[in-house]
XYZ file of N, CA, C and O in Angstrom:
452
model
N 0.830 -1.763 -0.303
C -0.148 -0.007 0.249
C 1.425 1.753 -0.207
O -0.085 1.806 -1.012
N 2.183 1.859 1.044
C 2.363 1.900 0.064
C 3.823 3.078 -0.425
O 3.485 3.996 -0.704
N 3.455 2.160 -1.075
C 4.283 1.567 -2.633
C 2.974 2.665 -3.518
O 3.786 3.544 -4.221
N 2.141 1.915 -3.215
C 0.745 2.725 -4.208
C 0.817 4.008 -3.921
O 0.999 4.662 -4.982
N 1.113 4.176 -2.743
C 0.550 5.911 -2.382
C 1.811 6.961 -2.640
O 1.683 7.842 -3.190
N 3.601 6.268 -2.361
C 3.931 6.967 -3.078
C 4.516 7.020 -4.456
O 4.331 8.386 -4.905
N 3.846 6.043 -5.501
C 4.043 6.330 -7.445
C 2.736 7.349 -7.638
O 2.520 8.277 -8.116
N 1.231 7.679 -6.479
C 0.451 8.332 -6.680
C 0.858 9.728 -6.156
O 0.643 10.924 -7.488
N 1.144 9.984 -4.930
C 2.038 11.376 -5.012
C 3.087 11.564 -6.027
O 2.805 13.165 -6.217
N 3.775 10.704 -5.748
C 4.956 11.278 -7.268
C 4.408 11.747 -8.652
O 4.825 12.814 -9.284
N 2.894 10.800 -9.396
C 2.768 11.765 -10.305
C 1.915 13.046 -10.194
O 1.677 13.694 -11.031
N 0.872 13.378 -9.023
C 0.903 13.962 -8.567
C 2.133 15.285 -8.187
O 1.502 16.395 -9.043
N 3.554 14.942 -7.464
C 3.968 15.973 -7.415
C 4.479 16.671 -8.569
O 4.828 17.455 -9.573
N 5.211 15.448 -9.811
C 4.666 15.832 -11.005
C 4.432 16.791 -12.036
O 4.551 18.101 -12.983
N 3.137 16.779 -12.117
C 2.320 17.069 -12.354
C 1.928 18.380 -11.572
O 1.558 19.339 -12.929
N 1.804 18.386 -10.488
C 2.364 19.905 -10.153
C 2.901 21.450 -11.223
O 3.340 21.504 -10.413
N 4.474 20.151 -11.091
C 5.715 20.557 -11.250
C 5.457 21.103 -12.339
O 5.702 22.607 -12.614
N 4.683 20.997 -13.641
C 4.542 21.114 -14.367
C 3.660 21.938 -15.191
O 4.029 22.415 -16.374
N 3.156 22.007 -14.441
C 1.747 23.032 -13.890
C 1.401 24.350 -14.702
O 1.092 25.009 -15.029
N 2.989 25.062 -14.423
C 2.706 26.661 -14.473
C 4.217 26.897 -15.493
O 4.306 27.652 -16.072
N 4.913 25.749 -16.168
C 5.285 25.581 -17.733
C 4.942 25.961 -18.764
O 5.436 27.086 -19.454
N 3.325 25.944 -19.284
C 3.453 26.517 -20.196
C 3.624 28.118 -19.795
O 3.462 28.914 -21.133
N 2.608 28.344 -19.740
C 2.632 29.774 -18.504
C 4.123 30.963 -18.313
O 3.766 31.589 -19.200
N 4.664 30.118 -18.295
C 6.104 30.887 -18.161
C 7.064 30.471 -19.134
O 7.612 31.571 -19.836
N 6.632 29.420 -20.015
C 7.240 30.129 -21.842
C 6.920 31.303 -22.838
O 7.222 31.139 -23.182
N 4.950 30.902 -22.187
C 4.260 31.864 -23.314
C 5.230 33.701 -22.478
O 5.455 33.962 -23.576
N 5.485 33.777 -21.333
C 5.546 34.592 -20.903
C 7.226 34.659 -20.962
O 7.675 36.239 -21.929
N 7.995 33.413 -21.465
C 9.288 33.918 -22.369
C 9.553 34.491 -23.419
O 10.321 35.180 -24.077
N 8.743 33.740 -24.608
C 8.354 34.447 -25.604
C 8.299 35.325 -25.558
O 8.422 35.975 -27.652
N 7.027 35.664 -25.470
C 5.715 37.097 -25.759
C 6.678 38.699 -25.027
O 6.269 39.434 -24.908
N 6.914 38.502 -23.677
C 7.105 39.504 -22.148
C 5.973 39.596 -21.770
O 6.140 40.976 -20.922
N 4.990 39.627 -21.828
C 4.078 39.913 -22.056
C 3.046 39.069 -21.038
O 2.806 37.437 -20.790
N 2.372 39.423 -19.556
C 2.564 39.384 -18.376
C 0.598 39.975 -18.209
O 0.498 39.679 -16.868
N 0.678 40.964 -19.123
C -0.399 40.921 -19.151
C -1.662 40.000 -18.040
O -3.043 40.533 -16.934
N -2.385 38.710 -18.655
C -3.312 38.350 -17.953
C -2.258 36.724 -16.258
O -3.024 36.434 -16.070
N -1.414 37.600 -16.301
C -1.513 37.159 -14.601
C -1.801 37.871 -13.478
O -1.747 39.028 -13.196
N -2.973 36.859 -12.591
C -3.023 37.883 -11.255
C -1.989 37.217 -10.171
O -1.623 36.627 -9.866
N -0.985 39.064 -9.942
C -0.055 38.926 -9.693
C -1.117 38.255 -8.115
O 0.058 37.639 -7.482
N -1.967 38.884 -7.714
C -1.766 38.225 -5.903
C -2.477 37.369 -6.212
O -1.507 35.651 -5.542
N -2.760 36.069 -7.238
C -3.015 34.750 -6.676
C -1.294 33.885 -7.438
O -1.555 33.465 -6.732
N -0.116 34.849 -8.499
C 0.372 34.261 -8.150
C 1.376 34.607 -6.988
O 2.388 33.260 -7.238
N 1.177 35.249 -6.152
C 2.366 35.792 -4.610
C 1.574 34.037 -4.178
O 2.552 34.148 -3.161
N 0.603 33.987 -3.781
C -0.438 33.084 -3.234
C 0.858 31.408 -3.494
O 0.881 31.090 -2.986
N 0.169 31.402 -4.658
C 0.811 29.563 -5.416
C 2.483 29.816 -5.251
O 2.579 28.956 -4.319
N 3.142 30.725 -5.440
C 4.561 30.661 -4.573
C 4.812 30.509 -3.676
O 5.354 30.161 -2.630
N 4.295 31.432 -2.138
C 4.487 31.098 -1.325
C 3.471 30.005 -0.864
O 4.980 28.936 0.309
N 3.070 29.089 -1.027
C 1.649 28.028 -0.928
C 3.372 26.999 -1.651
O 3.811 25.350 -1.306
N 4.389 27.038 -2.547
C 5.121 25.977 -2.711
C 6.540 26.096 -2.204
O 6.904 24.943 -2.216
N 6.960 27.519 -1.396
C 7.892 27.771 -0.633
C 7.407 26.472 0.754
O 8.609 26.584 0.668
N 6.445 26.706 1.033
C 5.223 26.287 2.163
C 5.654 24.841 1.603
O 6.434 23.732 2.689
N 5.444 24.477 0.854
C 5.884 22.732 0.561
C 7.089 22.246 0.493
O 7.616 20.955 0.515
N 7.555 22.687 -0.265
C 9.690 22.892 0.375
C 10.135 23.090 1.209
O 10.347 21.540 1.645
N 9.706 23.580 1.817
C 10.214 23.738 3.688
C 9.650 22.759 4.224
O 9.844 20.938 4.230
N 7.705 21.924 3.734
C 7.705 20.504 4.064
C 8.385 19.120 3.895
O 8.839 18.621 4.241
N 8.228 19.640 2.598
C 9.132 17.856 1.737
C 10.888 18.268 1.933
O 10.891 17.031 2.547
N 11.070 19.286 2.350
C 13.303 18.956 3.239
C 12.087 18.906 4.112
O 13.065 17.854 4.839
N 11.620 19.373 5.429
C 11.226 18.239 6.651
C 11.532 16.974 6.615
O 12.176 16.115 7.725
N 10.836 16.431 5.831
C 10.223 15.276 5.582
C 11.209 13.984 4.926
O 11.708 13.398 5.717
N 12.009 14.515 4.712
C 12.700 14.775 3.640
C 13.925 14.022 5.215
O 14.856 13.718 4.910
N 14.185 15.255 5.633
C 15.582 15.370 6.611
C 15.178 14.062 7.259
O 16.102 13.435 8.178
N 13.955 13.919 8.078
C 13.074 13.275 9.315
C 13.367 11.668 8.213
O 12.849 10.453 9.059
N 14.141 11.756 7.013
C 14.134 10.107 6.235
C 13.711 9.295 5.727
O 13.244 8.195 5.365
N 11.963 10.357 5.297
C 10.473 9.554 4.333
C 11.120 10.102 2.504
O 10.265 11.279 2.681
N 12.210 9.972 2.566
C 12.494 9.988 1.087
C 11.615 10.115 0.530
O 11.007 10.938 -0.459
N 10.400 8.773 0.342
C 9.406 8.599 -1.323
C 8.477 8.935 -0.908
O 7.740 9.958 -1.660
N 7.927 9.752 0.566
C 7.407 11.328 0.710
C 7.636 12.737 0.832
O 7.148 13.316 -0.069
N 8.908 12.542 1.064
C 9.371 14.041 0.449
C 10.150 14.428 -0.712
O 10.630 16.319 -0.763
N 10.826 13.501 -1.151
C 11.290 14.088 -2.026
C 10.742 14.599 -3.126
O 10.848 15.422 -3.539
N 10.129 13.802 -3.948
C 8.545 14.232 -4.727
C 8.106 15.982 -4.468
O 8.446 16.312 -5.373
N 7.406 15.280 -3.428
C 7.130 16.832 -2.811
C 7.785 18.373 -2.688
O 8.144 19.081 -3.977
N 9.168 18.340 -2.792
C 10.542 19.221 -2.128
C 10.938 19.225 -3.643
O 11.279 19.934 -3.847
N 10.739 18.668 -4.535
C 10.918 18.426 -6.494
C 9.901 19.045 -7.028
O 11.026 20.136 -7.339
N 9.634 18.513 -6.870
C 8.610 19.342 -7.842
C 7.953 21.132 -7.335
O 8.256 21.635 -8.043
N 8.158 20.944 -6.151
C 7.469 22.834 -5.851
C 8.636 23.584 -5.167
O 8.816 24.558 -6.017
N 9.853 22.765 -5.833
C 10.832 22.932 -5.993
C 11.341 24.248 -7.319
O 11.339 25.523 -7.704
N 10.682 22.811 -8.409
C 10.516 23.340 -10.105
C 9.575 24.258 -9.737
O 9.610 25.695 -10.544
N 8.063 24.557 -9.368
C 7.618 25.605 -8.947
C 7.546 26.543 -9.056
O 7.308 27.789 -9.182
N 8.961 26.695 -7.991
C 9.472 28.492 -6.969
C 10.362 28.573 -8.149
O 9.908 29.953 -9.036
N 10.604 28.067 -9.027
C 11.922 28.706 -9.409
C 10.974 29.100 -11.432
O 11.017 30.397 -11.689
N 9.795 28.296 -11.558
C 9.376 28.918 -12.743
C 8.551 30.300 -11.625
O 8.322 30.748 -12.653
N 8.260 30.636 -10.928
C 6.759 31.437 -9.925
C 7.831 32.688 -10.063
O 7.636 33.612 -10.193
N 9.382 32.145 -9.619
C 10.430 34.009 -9.944
C 10.649 34.812 -11.129
O 10.773 35.333 -11.172
N 10.796 33.421 -11.408
C 11.237 34.016 -13.293
C 9.685 34.998 -13.917
O 10.132 35.767 -14.777
N 8.720 33.712 -13.302
C 7.340 34.783 -14.303
C 7.260 35.970 -13.285
O 6.378 36.987 -14.322
N 7.681 36.038 -12.369
C 7.465 37.056 -11.347
C 7.865 38.169 -11.411
O 8.040 39.370 -11.510
N 9.516 37.634 -12.005
C 10.142 38.902 -12.075
C 10.035 39.416 -13.672
O 10.241 40.897 -13.487
N 9.734 39.060 -14.476
C 9.030 39.528 -15.695
C 8.175 40.317 -14.917
O 7.413 41.651 -15.819
N 7.126 40.133 -14.265
C 5.958 40.814 -13.673
C 6.055 41.611 -13.630
O 5.766 43.181 -13.734
N 6.904 41.944 -12.606
C 7.230 42.956 -11.683
C 8.554 43.806 -12.783
O 8.206 45.569 -12.839
N 8.837 43.510 -13.395
C 10.076 44.626 -14.564
C 8.884 44.968 -15.229
O 8.774 46.582 -15.330
N 7.073 44.398 -16.238
C 6.835 45.082 -16.885
C 5.456 45.716 -16.034
O 5.404 47.604 -16.574
N 5.157 45.546 -14.858
C 4.449 46.703 -14.154
C 5.581 48.217 -14.141
O 4.898 48.895 -14.008
N 6.818 47.978 -13.648
C 7.780 48.494 -12.993
C 8.117 49.729 -14.343
O 7.904 50.857 -14.139
N 8.541 49.449 -15.753
C 8.352 50.513 -17.049
C 7.571 50.498 -17.291
O 7.011 51.746 -17.776
N 5.697 50.224 -16.678
C 4.890 50.524 -17.202
C 4.174 51.589 -16.176
O 3.857 53.064 -16.622
N 4.911 51.563 -15.440
C 4.892 52.851 -14.442
C 5.200 53.984 -14.237
O 5.279 55.439 -14.447
N 6.870 53.863 -14.960
C 7.769 54.792 -15.462
C 7.002 55.407 -16.355
O 7.301 57.090 -16.530
N 6.454 55.201 -16.738
C 5.175 56.047 -18.237
C 4.399 56.312 -18.197
O 3.410 57.031 -19.232
N 4.097 55.832 -17.245
C 2.647 57.044 -15.904
C 1.441 55.542 -17.065
O 0.337 56.398 -17.088
N 1.770 54.929 -17.064
C 0.300 53.896 -18.025
C 0.595 52.885 -16.668
O 1.359 52.001 -15.860
N -0.903 52.128 -16.907
C -0.997 50.688 -16.506
C -0.013 49.824 -17.134
O 0.678 49.842 -17.923
N -0.058 47.740 -16.657
C 0.762 47.809 -18.065
C -0.011 47.077 -18.786
O 0.529 47.217 -19.936
N -1.381 47.007 -18.535
C -1.952 46.385 -19.951
C -1.766 47.834 -21.392
O -1.560 47.704 -22.527
N -2.133 49.306 -20.923
C -2.358 50.662 -21.394
C -0.723 50.394 -22.641
O -0.716 50.402 -23.040
N -0.064 50.112 -21.137
C 1.776 50.184 -21.882
C 2.127 48.780 -23.279
O 2.543 49.843 -24.016
N 1.498 47.892 -22.348
C 1.420 47.047 -23.499
C 1.280 46.695 -24.947
O 1.605 46.886 -25.951
N -0.033 47.532 -24.920
C -0.911 47.427 -26.094
C -0.801 48.916 -26.815
O -0.359 48.435 -27.731
N 0.035 50.173 -26.465
C 0.689 51.246 -26.393
C 2.270 50.318 -27.179
O 2.548 51.113 -28.168
N 2.667 49.739 -27.060
C 4.792 49.456 -27.654
C 4.420 48.454 -28.195
O 5.655 47.892 -28.556
N 3.475 47.488 -28.025
C 3.919 46.021 -28.343
C 2.785 44.804 -28.932
O 3.058 43.939 -29.511
N 1.809 46.065 -28.903
C 0.656 45.249 -30.069
C 1.294 44.763 -32.137
O 1.553 46.157 -32.146
N 0.921 44.440 -32.409
C 0.861 44.027 -33.461
C -0.292 43.701 -34.574
O -1.685 43.882 -34.453
N -0.012 45.044 -35.784
C -0.603 45.379 -36.414
C -0.992 44.161 -37.164
O -0.669 43.245 -38.015
């Protein structure tokens, strides 16, 4: 039974780890972060950080089969979120310097005809 739980946990951890990857790829290609809900992404990042700490604690206590999938997948999520949030904050900062909202700045500088 423990092996079954570990397999299910690992599969879930992999899907959590890749859940934000398509969003990151799109942001890296387009630099467009208008569709990213900042409060939601900050909460998601915080939750992933908490799961990294939890997985680290489980791993340190010797529960490798339970802690390692949680640790690795959520560390991957944190890395993706940090890159995405960095681009989002950069876009917000650039728009504020131009005295515009992020969406108005994007429309005026990057809209393709």
